[in-house]
N, CA, C and O atoms as a Maestro MAE file, in Angstrom:
{
 s_m_m2io_version
 :::
 2.0.0
}

f_m_ct {
 s_m_title
 :::
 protein
 m_atom[168] {
  # First column is atom index #
  i_m_mmod_type
  r_m_x_coord
  r_m_y_coord
  r_m_z_coord
  i_m_residue_number
  s_m_chain_name
  s_m_pdb_residue_name
  s_m_pdb_atom_name
  i_m_atomic_number
  :::
  1 25 0.843 -1.201 0.000 1 A "MET " " N  " 7
  2 3 0.000 0.000 0.000 1 A "MET " " CA " 6
  3 2 0.877 1.250 0.000 1 A "MET " " C  " 6
  4 15 0.466 2.298 -0.498 1 A "MET " " O  " 8
  5 25 2.062 1.145 0.547 2 A "LEU " " N  " 7
  6 3 2.956 2.310 0.580 2 A "LEU " " CA " 6
  7 2 3.306 2.736 -0.838 2 A "LEU " " C  " 6
  8 15 3.372 3.930 -1.131 2 A "LEU " " O  " 8
  9 25 3.527 1.773 -1.713 3 A "ILE " " N  " 7
  10 3 3.894 2.103 -3.099 3 A "ILE " " CA " 6
  11 2 2.733 2.827 -3.785 3 A "ILE " " C  " 6
  12 15 2.927 3.851 -4.440 3 A "ILE " " O  " 8
  13 25 1.524 2.281 -3.624 4 A "HIS " " N  " 7
  14 3 0.361 2.907 -4.255 4 A "HIS " " CA " 6
  15 2 0.117 4.289 -3.659 4 A "HIS " " C  " 6
  16 15 -0.252 5.225 -4.368 4 A "HIS " " O  " 8
  17 25 0.325 4.407 -2.361 5 A "TYR " " N  " 7
  18 3 0.101 5.689 -1.696 5 A "TYR " " CA " 6
  19 2 1.027 6.750 -2.274 5 A "TYR " " C  " 6
  20 15 0.613 7.888 -2.491 5 A "TYR " " O  " 8
  21 25 2.282 6.377 -2.525 6 A "ASN " " N  " 7
  22 3 3.249 7.326 -3.090 6 A "ASN " " CA " 6
  23 2 2.900 7.626 -4.551 6 A "ASN " " C  " 6
  24 15 3.084 8.753 -5.012 6 A "ASN " " O  " 8
  25 25 2.405 6.638 -5.269 7 A "SER " " N  " 7
  26 3 2.079 6.834 -6.683 7 A "SER " " CA " 6
  27 2 0.866 7.751 -6.822 7 A "SER " " C  " 6
  28 15 0.926 8.766 -7.516 7 A "SER " " O  " 8
  29 25 -0.231 7.393 -6.162 8 A "ASN " " N  " 7
  30 3 -1.454 8.203 -6.248 8 A "ASN " " CA " 6
  31 2 -2.022 8.426 -4.847 8 A "ASN " " C  " 6
  32 15 -2.909 7.688 -4.419 8 A "ASN " " O  " 8
  33 25 -1.528 9.426 -4.136 9 A "PRO " " N  " 7
  34 3 -2.011 9.699 -2.776 9 A "PRO " " CA " 6
  35 2 -3.468 10.130 -2.775 9 A "PRO " " C  " 6
  36 15 -4.192 9.876 -1.813 9 A "PRO " " O  " 8
  37 25 -3.902 10.783 -3.852 10 A "VAL " " N  " 7
  38 3 -5.294 11.255 -3.920 10 A "VAL " " CA " 6
  39 2 -6.246 10.082 -4.145 10 A "VAL " " C  " 6
  40 15 -7.373 10.094 -3.649 10 A "VAL " " O  " 8
  41 25 -5.800 9.078 -4.885 11 A "ALA " " N  " 7
  42 3 -6.659 7.939 -5.202 11 A "ALA " " CA " 6
  43 2 -6.876 7.062 -3.975 11 A "ALA " " C  " 6
  44 15 -7.873 6.346 -3.889 11 A "ALA " " O  " 8
  45 25 -5.948 7.116 -3.028 12 A "VAL " " N  " 7
  46 3 -6.064 6.272 -1.830 12 A "VAL " " CA " 6
  47 2 -7.213 6.748 -0.945 12 A "VAL " " C  " 6
  48 15 -7.915 5.935 -0.343 12 A "VAL " " O  " 8
  49 25 -7.403 8.055 -0.867 13 A "ILE " " N  " 7
  50 3 -8.450 8.602 0.010 13 A "ILE " " CA " 6
  51 2 -9.840 8.119 -0.418 13 A "ILE " " C  " 6
  52 15 -10.556 7.560 0.413 13 A "ILE " " O  " 8
  53 25 -10.252 8.310 -1.676 14 A "PRO " " N  " 7
  54 3 -11.578 7.847 -2.099 14 A "PRO " " CA " 6
  55 2 -11.692 6.323 -2.047 14 A "PRO " " C  " 6
  56 15 -12.775 5.788 -1.811 14 A "PRO " " O  " 8
  57 25 -10.583 5.631 -2.266 15 A "ALA " " N  " 7
  58 3 -10.600 4.170 -2.226 15 A "ALA " " CA " 6
  59 2 -10.969 3.692 -0.826 15 A "ALA " " C  " 6
  60 15 -11.815 2.812 -0.669 15 A "ALA " " O  " 8
  61 25 -10.330 4.275 0.195 16 A "LYS " " N  " 7
  62 3 -10.629 3.885 1.577 16 A "LYS " " CA " 6
  63 2 -12.057 4.277 1.937 16 A "LYS " " C  " 6
  64 15 -12.760 3.523 2.610 16 A "LYS " " O  " 8
  65 25 -12.487 5.457 1.490 17 A "ALA " " N  " 7
  66 3 -13.842 5.927 1.789 17 A "ALA " " CA " 6
  67 2 -14.866 4.982 1.172 17 A "ALA " " C  " 6
  68 15 -15.877 4.660 1.795 17 A "ALA " " O  " 8
  69 25 -14.600 4.539 -0.059 18 A "GLY " " N  " 7
  70 3 -15.519 3.623 -0.735 18 A "GLY " " CA " 6
  71 2 -15.595 2.291 -0.009 18 A "GLY " " C  " 6
  72 15 -16.683 1.744 0.171 18 A "GLY " " O  " 8
  73 25 -14.447 1.762 0.412 19 A "MET " " N  " 7
  74 3 -14.425 0.483 1.128 19 A "MET " " CA " 6
  75 2 -15.171 0.606 2.449 19 A "MET " " C  " 6
  76 15 -15.870 -0.318 2.863 19 A "MET " " O  " 8
  77 25 -15.020 1.748 3.107 20 A "THR " " N  " 7
  78 3 -15.694 1.958 4.389 20 A "THR " " CA " 6
  79 2 -17.202 1.977 4.196 20 A "THR " " C  " 6
  80 15 -17.937 1.381 4.983 20 A "THR " " O  " 8
  81 25 -17.667 2.657 3.151 21 A "LYS " " N  " 7
  82 3 -19.111 2.732 2.891 21 A "LYS " " CA " 6
  83 2 -19.654 1.355 2.529 21 A "LYS " " C  " 6
  84 15 -20.725 0.961 2.992 21 A "LYS " " O  " 8
  85 25 -18.909 0.621 1.695 22 A "LEU " " N  " 7
  86 3 -19.349 -0.714 1.301 22 A "LEU " " CA " 6
  87 2 -19.439 -1.621 2.527 22 A "LEU " " C  " 6
  88 15 -20.375 -2.412 2.652 22 A "LEU " " O  " 8
  89 25 -18.468 -1.505 3.425 23 A "SER " " N  " 7
  90 3 -18.460 -2.335 4.629 23 A "SER " " CA " 6
  91 2 -19.659 -1.999 5.504 23 A "SER " " C  " 6
  92 15 -20.245 -2.884 6.129 23 A "SER " " O  " 8
  93 25 -20.023 -0.723 5.548 24 A "ALA " " N  " 7
  94 3 -21.151 -0.301 6.378 24 A "ALA " " CA " 6
  95 2 -22.450 -0.869 5.814 24 A "ALA " " C  " 6
  96 15 -23.304 -1.335 6.569 24 A "ALA " " O  " 8
  97 25 -22.602 -0.832 4.489 25 A "GLN " " N  " 7
  98 3 -23.819 -1.341 3.859 25 A "GLN " " CA " 6
  99 2 -23.840 -2.870 3.884 25 A "GLN " " C  " 6
  100 15 -24.828 -3.487 4.284 25 A "GLN " " O  " 8
  101 25 -22.726 -3.466 3.447 26 A "LYS " " N  " 7
  102 3 -22.644 -4.933 3.412 26 A "LYS " " CA " 6
  103 2 -21.420 -5.390 4.200 26 A "LYS " " C  " 6
  104 15 -20.306 -5.319 3.681 26 A "LYS " " O  " 8
  105 25 -21.589 -5.852 5.424 27 A "PRO " " N  " 7
  106 3 -20.463 -6.316 6.246 27 A "PRO " " CA " 6
  107 2 -19.862 -7.603 5.685 27 A "PRO " " C  " 6
  108 15 -20.459 -8.675 5.787 27 A "PRO " " O  " 8
  109 25 -18.677 -7.485 5.095 28 A "ALA " " N  " 7
  110 3 -17.979 -8.647 4.540 28 A "ALA " " CA " 6
  111 2 -18.823 -9.346 3.482 28 A "ALA " " C  " 6
  112 15 -19.397 -10.400 3.757 28 A "ALA " " O  " 8
  113 25 -18.913 -8.783 2.275 29 A "PRO " " N  " 7
  114 3 -19.679 -9.430 1.206 29 A "PRO " " CA " 6
  115 2 -19.053 -10.754 0.788 29 A "PRO " " C  " 6
  116 15 -19.758 -11.657 0.339 29 A "PRO " " O  " 8
  117 25 -17.722 -10.878 0.935 30 A "ARG " " N  " 7
  118 3 -17.043 -12.124 0.561 30 A "ARG " " CA " 6
  119 2 -17.388 -13.236 1.547 30 A "ARG " " C  " 6
  120 15 -17.473 -14.404 1.168 30 A "ARG " " O  " 8
  121 25 -17.584 -12.871 2.810 31 A "HIS " " N  " 7
  122 3 -17.864 -13.888 3.821 31 A "HIS " " CA " 6
  123 2 -19.296 -14.392 3.686 31 A "HIS " " C  " 6
  124 15 -19.564 -15.568 3.932 31 A "HIS " " O  " 8
  125 25 -20.227 -13.506 3.294 32 A "SER " " N  " 7
  126 3 -21.626 -13.916 3.171 32 A "SER " " CA " 6
  127 2 -21.821 -14.638 1.840 32 A "SER " " C  " 6
  128 15 -22.008 -13.996 0.807 32 A "SER " " O  " 8
  129 25 -21.779 -15.956 1.862 33 A "HIS " " N  " 7
  130 3 -21.915 -16.729 0.624 33 A "HIS " " CA " 6
  131 2 -23.345 -16.636 0.097 33 A "HIS " " C  " 6
  132 15 -23.562 -16.652 -1.115 33 A "HIS " " O  " 8
  133 25 -24.314 -16.539 0.996 34 A "GLU " " N  " 7
  134 3 -25.716 -16.474 0.585 34 A "GLU " " CA " 6
  135 2 -25.970 -15.217 -0.252 34 A "GLU " " C  " 6
  136 15 -26.636 -15.277 -1.285 34 A "GLU " " O  " 8
  137 25 -25.436 -14.081 0.203 35 A "SER " " N  " 7
  138 3 -25.632 -12.823 -0.515 35 A "SER " " CA " 6
  139 2 -24.685 -12.721 -1.706 35 A "SER " " C  " 6
  140 15 -24.879 -11.888 -2.591 35 A "SER " " O  " 8
  141 25 -23.657 -13.576 -1.724 36 A "GLY " " N  " 7
  142 3 -22.667 -13.529 -2.806 36 A "GLY " " CA " 6
  143 2 -23.185 -14.195 -4.067 36 A "GLY " " C  " 6
  144 15 -24.353 -14.576 -4.141 36 A "GLY " " O  " 8
  145 25 -22.316 -14.333 -5.059 37 A "ASN " " N  " 7
  146 3 -22.718 -14.968 -6.319 37 A "ASN " " CA " 6
  147 2 -22.976 -16.457 -6.093 37 A "ASN " " C  " 6
  148 15 -22.166 -17.129 -5.455 37 A "ASN " " O  " 8
  149 25 -24.093 -16.983 -6.608 38 A "PRO " " N  " 7
  150 3 -24.409 -18.411 -6.432 38 A "PRO " " CA " 6
  151 2 -23.384 -19.298 -7.134 38 A "PRO " " C  " 6
  152 15 -23.144 -20.428 -6.709 38 A "PRO " " O  " 8
  153 25 -22.780 -18.791 -8.205 39 A "GLU " " N  " 7
  154 3 -21.775 -19.577 -8.935 39 A "GLU " " CA " 6
  155 2 -20.562 -19.836 -8.055 39 A "GLU " " C  " 6
  156 15 -19.961 -20.908 -8.120 39 A "GLU " " O  " 8
  157 25 -20.204 -18.863 -7.236 40 A "ARG " " N  " 7
  158 3 -19.032 -19.031 -6.367 40 A "ARG " " CA " 6
  159 2 -19.326 -20.040 -5.260 40 A "ARG " " C  " 6
  160 15 -18.405 -20.649 -4.716 40 A "ARG " " O  " 8
  161 25 -20.596 -20.221 -4.924 41 A "LYS " " N  " 7
  162 3 -20.953 -21.156 -3.852 41 A "LYS " " CA " 6
  163 2 -20.452 -22.558 -4.196 41 A "LYS " " C  " 6
  164 15 -20.164 -23.351 -3.300 41 A "LYS " " O  " 8
  165 25 -20.349 -22.861 -5.470 42 A "ILE " " N  " 7
  166 3 -19.866 -24.192 -5.878 42 A "ILE " " CA " 6
  167 2 -18.414 -24.328 -5.442 42 A "ILE " " C  " 6
  168 15 -17.793 -25.365 -5.676 42 A "ILE " " O  " 8
  :::
 }
 m_bond[167] {
  # First column is bond index #
  i_m_from
  i_m_to
  i_m_order
  :::
  1 1 2 1
  2 2 3 1
  3 3 4 2
  4 3 5 1
  5 5 6 1
  6 6 7 1
  7 7 8 2
  8 7 9 1
  9 9 10 1
  10 10 11 1
  11 11 12 2
  12 11 13 1
  13 13 14 1
  14 14 15 1
  15 15 16 2
  16 15 17 1
  17 17 18 1
  18 18 19 1
  19 19 20 2
  20 19 21 1
  21 21 22 1
  22 22 23 1
  23 23 24 2
  24 23 25 1
  25 25 26 1
  26 26 27 1
  27 27 28 2
  28 27 29 1
  29 29 30 1
  30 30 31 1
  31 31 32 2
  32 31 33 1
  33 33 34 1
  34 34 35 1
  35 35 36 2
  36 35 37 1
  37 37 38 1
  38 38 39 1
  39 39 40 2
  40 39 41 1
  41 41 42 1
  42 42 43 1
  43 43 44 2
  44 43 45 1
  45 45 46 1
  46 46 47 1
  47 47 48 2
  48 47 49 1
  49 49 50 1
  50 50 51 1
  51 51 52 2
  52 51 53 1
  53 53 54 1
  54 54 55 1
  55 55 56 2
  56 55 57 1
  57 57 58 1
  58 58 59 1
  59 59 60 2
  60 59 61 1
  61 61 62 1
  62 62 63 1
  63 63 64 2
  64 63 65 1
  65 65 66 1
  66 66 67 1
  67 67 68 2
  68 67 69 1
  69 69 70 1
  70 70 71 1
  71 71 72 2
  72 71 73 1
  73 73 74 1
  74 74 75 1
  75 75 76 2
  76 75 77 1
  77 77 78 1
  78 78 79 1
  79 79 80 2
  80 79 81 1
  81 81 82 1
  82 82 83 1
  83 83 84 2
  84 83 85 1
  85 85 86 1
  86 86 87 1
  87 87 88 2
  88 87 89 1
  89 89 90 1
  90 90 91 1
  91 91 92 2
  92 91 93 1
  93 93 94 1
  94 94 95 1
  95 95 96 2
  96 95 97 1
  97 97 98 1
  98 98 99 1
  99 99 100 2
  100 99 101 1
  101 101 102 1
  102 102 103 1
  103 103 104 2
  104 103 105 1
  105 105 106 1
  106 106 107 1
  107 107 108 2
  108 107 109 1
  109 109 110 1
  110 110 111 1
  111 111 112 2
  112 111 113 1
  113 113 114 1
  114 114 115 1
  115 115 116 2
  116 115 117 1
  117 117 118 1
  118 118 119 1
  119 119 120 2
  120 119 121 1
  121 121 122 1
  122 122 123 1
  123 123 124 2
  124 123 125 1
  125 125 126 1
  126 126 127 1
  127 127 128 2
  128 127 129 1
  129 129 130 1
  130 130 131 1
  131 131 132 2
  132 131 133 1
  133 133 134 1
  134 134 135 1
  135 135 136 2
  136 135 137 1
  137 137 138 1
  138 138 139 1
  139 139 140 2
  140 139 141 1
  141 141 142 1
  142 142 143 1
  143 143 144 2
  144 143 145 1
  145 145 146 1
  146 146 147 1
  147 147 148 2
  148 147 149 1
  149 149 150 1
  150 150 151 1
  151 151 152 2
  152 151 153 1
  153 153 154 1
  154 154 155 1
  155 155 156 2
  156 155 157 1
  157 157 158 1
  158 158 159 1
  159 159 160 2
  160 159 161 1
  161 161 162 1
  162 162 163 1
  163 163 164 2
  164 163 165 1
  165 165 166 1
  166 166 167 1
  167 167 168 2
  :::
 }
}
């Protein structure tokens, strides 16, 4: 993350904000297999 932060420091801020909002709406979408893609359930 240090490399990306040095490359695009501005892009890191919205990226973290987006992840935070997604986590608030859907807590761990990867962990919830039911809410995830049915194809991945296989």
